[in-house]
């Protein structure tokens, strides 16, 4: 079992740092949005404190990852993080799309899957041209990114069962999220749309994995409308993000498709 600890790296105690170094199956992932004042605006903290934690762990020969969320950054912000990762031998850099599941932050820019694809292509081109000697990979991650690649809609029908799980929604299937207070969610995207029924301080991990009612519902599969069933991506998409559908329609079982899908007029026929 692999455990990922996600943090801004600003207030981690020495005891926790020592444990991260000691256990090989614990992977630290640090949230870093920019190596400028923008990080303060987006995360409320000075990026230098995050960098100090990252470099401490690297000195201890611990593999470290960095994650950003694509919002208000410029290409130069991402380029700066990529340069830092390669220079300091950060193991991996991933970028996710912002999901405002409680509609609370009006000052954060949201991007479409097509915009995410364009960013991914630009960053890979930057690594290829600026760091051609490096095998470092930057990856865009998150649910439904494949909808920005309509040309692969029909090819995806031949993927393996493992790939269906890997590229589809992993919530409650291959992962869960444990918060600092012990609350457990199938995915971080559910934090504002459901009330957690499991807590790691009350229940064992095995009990939660087997019996949490929300994860059971997600494993049963969710209904899709007729249009979504015609799309080649339906074998992994299942109508879109269940957290988004829960937030909008207050039900896991609704048949409405994810409104963020960019294939409505392209792949659905």
Short mmCIF file of C-alpha atoms in Angstrom, two decimals:
data_model
loop_
_atom_site.label_atom_id
_atom_site.label_comp_id
_atom_site.label_asym_id
_atom_site.label_seq_id
_atom_site.Cartn_x
_atom_site.Cartn_y
_atom_site.Cartn_z
CA UNK A 1 0.00 0.00 0.00
CA UNK A 2 1.30 3.44 -0.95
CA UNK A 3 0.50 6.48 1.16
CA UNK A 4 0.66 9.97 -0.28
CA UNK A 5 0.89 12.89 2.12
CA UNK A 6 -0.10 16.17 0.51
CA UNK A 7 0.93 19.37 2.26
CA UNK A 8 2.00 22.94 1.63
CA UNK A 9 5.11 22.03 3.62
CA UNK A 10 4.94 25.11 5.83
CA UNK A 11 4.14 23.68 9.25
CA UNK A 12 5.32 20.07 9.29
CA UNK A 13 6.77 19.01 12.64
CA UNK A 14 10.17 17.36 12.87
CA UNK A 15 8.57 14.12 14.07
CA UNK A 16 6.43 13.95 10.93
CA UNK A 17 9.40 14.75 8.71
CA UNK A 18 11.38 11.97 10.36
CA UNK A 19 8.52 9.51 9.75
CA UNK A 20 8.27 10.54 6.09
CA UNK A 21 11.97 9.84 5.67
CA UNK A 22 11.78 6.54 7.55
CA UNK A 23 8.93 4.88 5.65
CA UNK A 24 9.61 3.98 2.01
CA UNK A 25 5.92 3.66 1.12
CA UNK A 26 5.15 7.24 2.19
CA UNK A 27 5.36 9.71 -0.69
CA UNK A 28 5.38 13.44 0.18
CA UNK A 29 3.67 15.74 -2.33
CA UNK A 30 4.03 19.47 -1.82
CA UNK A 31 1.58 22.03 -3.12
CA UNK A 32 3.42 24.83 -4.87
CA UNK A 33 1.61 27.21 -7.21
CA UNK A 34 4.39 29.61 -8.13
CA UNK A 35 7.89 30.63 -7.12
CA UNK A 36 6.74 34.22 -6.73
CA UNK A 37 4.32 36.32 -4.68
CA UNK A 38 1.47 34.65 -6.56
CA UNK A 39 1.93 31.62 -4.31
CA UNK A 40 1.07 33.82 -1.32
CA UNK A 41 -2.11 35.03 -3.04
CA UNK A 42 -3.24 31.55 -4.05
CA UNK A 43 -2.20 29.59 -0.96
CA UNK A 44 -1.70 32.14 1.78
CA UNK A 45 1.92 31.23 2.38
CA UNK A 46 5.45 32.17 1.36
CA UNK A 47 6.78 29.65 -1.15
CA UNK A 48 10.24 29.82 0.45
CA UNK A 49 8.94 27.85 3.44
CA UNK A 50 7.71 25.10 1.12
CA UNK A 51 11.06 25.03 -0.66
CA UNK A 52 12.91 24.68 2.65
CA UNK A 53 10.91 21.55 3.50
CA UNK A 54 11.39 20.08 0.04
CA UNK A 55 15.15 20.59 0.13
CA UNK A 56 15.41 19.15 3.64
CA UNK A 57 13.81 15.90 2.47
CA UNK A 58 15.88 15.78 -0.71
CA UNK A 59 19.03 16.09 1.42
CA UNK A 60 17.76 13.05 3.34
CA UNK A 61 17.54 11.21 -0.03
CA UNK A 62 13.76 11.10 0.10
CA UNK A 63 11.90 11.20 -3.21
CA UNK A 64 9.70 14.28 -3.32
CA UNK A 65 6.92 15.36 -5.65
CA UNK A 66 5.45 18.78 -6.36
CA UNK A 67 1.88 19.50 -7.39
CA UNK A 68 0.25 22.65 -8.72
CA UNK A 69 -3.36 23.46 -9.48
CA UNK A 70 -3.92 25.28 -12.78
CA UNK A 71 -5.63 28.58 -11.98
CA UNK A 72 -4.14 32.06 -12.31
CA UNK A 73 -0.57 31.11 -13.20
CA UNK A 74 1.26 32.19 -16.32
CA UNK A 75 3.41 29.86 -18.40
CA UNK A 76 6.45 31.48 -16.78
CA UNK A 77 5.20 30.38 -13.34
CA UNK A 78 5.09 26.76 -14.49
CA UNK A 79 8.42 27.06 -16.29
CA UNK A 80 10.01 28.28 -13.07
CA UNK A 81 8.77 25.27 -11.12
CA UNK A 82 9.90 22.89 -13.85
CA UNK A 83 13.40 24.42 -13.83
CA UNK A 84 13.52 24.06 -10.05
CA UNK A 85 12.36 20.43 -10.17
CA UNK A 86 15.03 19.46 -12.67
CA UNK A 87 17.78 21.39 -10.89
CA UNK A 88 16.97 19.84 -7.50
CA UNK A 89 16.05 16.36 -8.76
CA UNK A 90 12.42 16.45 -7.68
CA UNK A 91 10.95 13.07 -8.56
CA UNK A 92 7.80 14.26 -10.28
CA UNK A 93 5.79 17.39 -11.07
CA UNK A 94 2.05 17.16 -11.69
CA UNK A 95 -0.58 19.79 -12.41
CA UNK A 96 -4.27 19.39 -11.72
CA UNK A 97 -7.32 21.36 -12.81
CA UNK A 98 -9.02 23.55 -10.23
CA UNK A 99 -12.44 22.34 -9.08
CA UNK A 100 -14.44 24.88 -7.07
CA UNK A 101 -16.89 22.41 -5.59
CA UNK A 102 -18.36 24.93 -3.17
CA UNK A 103 -18.31 27.94 -5.53
CA UNK A 104 -16.59 29.98 -2.83
CA UNK A 105 -13.57 31.44 -4.58
CA UNK A 106 -14.58 33.98 -7.18
CA UNK A 107 -11.02 35.21 -7.78
CA UNK A 108 -9.61 31.93 -9.03
CA UNK A 109 -9.66 31.27 -12.75
CA UNK A 110 -11.12 27.99 -13.95
CA UNK A 111 -9.94 26.32 -17.15
CA UNK A 112 -11.58 23.97 -19.62
CA UNK A 113 -10.21 20.56 -20.56
CA UNK A 114 -9.19 21.98 -23.93
CA UNK A 115 -7.17 24.70 -22.18
CA UNK A 116 -5.61 22.02 -19.98
CA UNK A 117 -4.55 20.06 -23.06
CA UNK A 118 -2.93 23.17 -24.55
CA UNK A 119 -1.02 23.78 -21.30
CA UNK A 120 0.17 20.18 -21.21
CA UNK A 121 1.49 20.43 -24.76
CA UNK A 122 3.25 23.73 -24.03
CA UNK A 123 4.96 22.41 -20.92
CA UNK A 124 6.13 19.22 -22.59
CA UNK A 125 7.53 21.31 -25.45
CA UNK A 126 9.34 23.50 -22.91
CA UNK A 127 10.97 20.48 -21.25
CA UNK A 128 11.92 19.02 -24.62
CA UNK A 129 13.52 22.22 -25.88
CA UNK A 130 15.01 23.65 -22.67
CA UNK A 131 15.98 20.43 -20.90
CA UNK A 132 16.54 18.00 -23.74
CA UNK A 133 19.18 16.12 -21.75
CA UNK A 134 16.70 15.36 -18.96
CA UNK A 135 14.16 12.55 -18.79
CA UNK A 136 12.03 14.56 -16.34
CA UNK A 137 8.31 14.34 -16.99
CA UNK A 138 5.68 16.92 -16.14
CA UNK A 139 2.16 15.58 -16.26
CA UNK A 140 -1.31 17.04 -16.22
CA UNK A 141 -3.49 14.97 -13.92
CA UNK A 142 -7.14 14.77 -13.01
CA UNK A 143 -10.46 13.31 -13.94
CA UNK A 144 -11.90 13.66 -17.43
CA UNK A 145 -8.82 15.21 -19.03
CA UNK A 146 -9.27 12.70 -21.82
CA UNK A 147 -12.33 14.62 -23.01
CA UNK A 148 -9.89 17.19 -24.36
CA UNK A 149 -8.61 14.53 -26.80
CA UNK A 150 -11.59 13.71 -29.04
CA UNK A 151 -9.35 11.99 -31.60
CA UNK A 152 -8.81 9.09 -29.20
CA UNK A 153 -12.49 8.49 -28.45
CA UNK A 154 -12.77 5.26 -30.41
CA UNK A 155 -9.26 3.96 -29.72
CA UNK A 156 -9.99 3.83 -26.02
CA UNK A 157 -12.42 0.95 -26.45
CA UNK A 158 -9.46 -1.43 -26.64
CA UNK A 159 -7.89 -0.54 -23.29
CA UNK A 160 -7.38 -3.14 -20.58
CA UNK A 161 -9.45 -3.54 -17.43
CA UNK A 162 -6.61 -2.04 -15.41
CA UNK A 163 -6.47 0.99 -17.71
CA UNK A 164 -10.21 1.48 -17.32
CA UNK A 165 -9.69 1.79 -13.57
CA UNK A 166 -6.55 3.91 -13.92
CA UNK A 167 -7.99 6.44 -16.35
CA UNK A 168 -11.51 6.43 -14.94
CA UNK A 169 -12.73 7.73 -11.60
CA UNK A 170 -10.62 6.20 -8.82
CA UNK A 171 -12.75 7.53 -5.96
CA UNK A 172 -13.54 4.64 -3.64
CA UNK A 173 -12.08 2.16 -6.14
CA UNK A 174 -8.32 2.53 -5.84
CA UNK A 175 -7.98 5.49 -3.49
CA UNK A 176 -9.49 7.43 -0.62
CA UNK A 177 -8.64 10.70 1.12
CA UNK A 178 -7.93 10.99 4.85
CA UNK A 179 -8.03 14.50 6.28
CA UNK A 180 -6.01 15.81 9.22
CA UNK A 181 -9.03 15.41 11.54
CA UNK A 182 -9.45 11.78 10.47
CA UNK A 183 -12.46 12.27 8.19
CA UNK A 184 -12.46 10.02 5.15
CA UNK A 185 -13.75 10.92 1.68
CA UNK A 186 -13.73 8.83 -1.52
CA UNK A 187 -11.99 11.80 -3.16
CA UNK A 188 -11.04 15.32 -2.15
CA UNK A 189 -13.64 16.68 -4.57
CA UNK A 190 -16.43 15.43 -2.29
CA UNK A 191 -15.40 17.51 0.72
CA UNK A 192 -18.13 20.13 0.22
CA UNK A 193 -20.91 17.93 -1.14
CA UNK A 194 -21.19 15.06 1.36
CA UNK A 195 -20.88 14.62 5.10
CA UNK A 196 -18.23 11.97 5.84
CA UNK A 197 -19.54 8.86 7.55
CA UNK A 198 -16.11 7.36 8.27
CA UNK A 199 -13.25 8.59 10.40
CA UNK A 200 -9.89 6.87 10.76
CA UNK A 201 -9.85 7.59 14.52
CA UNK A 202 -13.05 5.54 14.93
CA UNK A 203 -12.76 2.91 12.22
CA UNK A 204 -9.93 0.79 10.87
CA UNK A 205 -8.74 1.42 7.32
CA UNK A 206 -9.93 -2.04 6.28
CA UNK A 207 -13.38 -1.44 7.75
CA UNK A 208 -13.67 1.92 6.00
CA UNK A 209 -12.53 0.50 2.67
CA UNK A 210 -15.04 -2.32 2.79
CA UNK A 211 -18.03 -0.64 4.41
CA UNK A 212 -18.08 3.11 3.77
CA UNK A 213 -21.50 3.76 2.24
CA UNK A 214 -20.31 6.36 -0.27
CA UNK A 215 -17.55 4.15 -1.61
CA UNK A 216 -20.02 1.29 -1.95
CA UNK A 217 -22.29 3.48 -4.07
CA UNK A 218 -19.41 4.55 -6.32
CA UNK A 219 -18.28 0.95 -6.84
CA UNK A 220 -21.75 -0.08 -7.92
CA UNK A 221 -21.48 2.27 -10.89
CA UNK A 222 -23.53 5.34 -11.64
CA UNK A 223 -26.29 5.78 -14.23
CA UNK A 224 -25.64 7.54 -17.53
CA UNK A 225 -27.99 9.31 -19.90
CA UNK A 226 -28.54 8.09 -23.45
CA UNK A 227 -26.21 10.64 -25.03
CA UNK A 228 -23.28 9.73 -22.79
CA UNK A 229 -23.73 6.04 -23.58
CA UNK A 230 -23.03 6.80 -27.24
CA UNK A 231 -19.63 8.30 -26.44
CA UNK A 232 -16.56 6.08 -26.72
CA UNK A 233 -15.22 7.44 -23.44
CA UNK A 234 -18.26 6.15 -21.57
CA UNK A 235 -16.35 3.00 -20.56
CA UNK A 236 -14.19 5.11 -18.24
CA UNK A 237 -16.17 8.33 -17.83
CA UNK A 238 -19.51 6.98 -16.60
CA UNK A 239 -21.17 10.34 -17.23
CA UNK A 240 -18.53 12.48 -15.56
CA UNK A 241 -17.29 13.34 -12.09
CA UNK A 242 -19.69 11.99 -9.43
CA UNK A 243 -18.66 14.79 -7.05
CA UNK A 244 -19.69 17.45 -9.58
CA UNK A 245 -22.99 15.68 -10.25
CA UNK A 246 -23.60 15.32 -6.51
CA UNK A 247 -22.92 19.01 -5.97
CA UNK A 248 -25.22 20.17 -8.76
CA UNK A 249 -28.04 17.64 -8.49
CA UNK A 250 -27.62 16.46 -4.87
CA UNK A 251 -27.65 12.84 -5.97
CA UNK A 252 -25.18 10.17 -6.99
CA UNK A 253 -27.87 8.47 -9.02
CA UNK A 254 -28.84 11.31 -11.37
CA UNK A 255 -28.38 10.71 -15.09
CA UNK A 256 -27.30 14.26 -15.94
CA UNK A 257 -23.91 14.46 -17.61
CA UNK A 258 -21.02 16.47 -16.26
CA UNK A 259 -21.50 20.04 -17.58
CA UNK A 260 -17.73 20.48 -17.97
CA UNK A 261 -17.53 17.89 -20.74
CA UNK A 262 -16.15 19.41 -23.94
CA UNK A 263 -17.27 16.50 -26.09
CA UNK A 264 -20.98 17.34 -26.04
CA UNK A 265 -20.89 18.65 -29.59
CA UNK A 266 -17.96 16.57 -30.82
CA UNK A 267 -18.02 12.97 -29.67
CA UNK A 268 -21.66 12.60 -28.71
CA UNK A 269 -23.65 11.81 -31.86
#
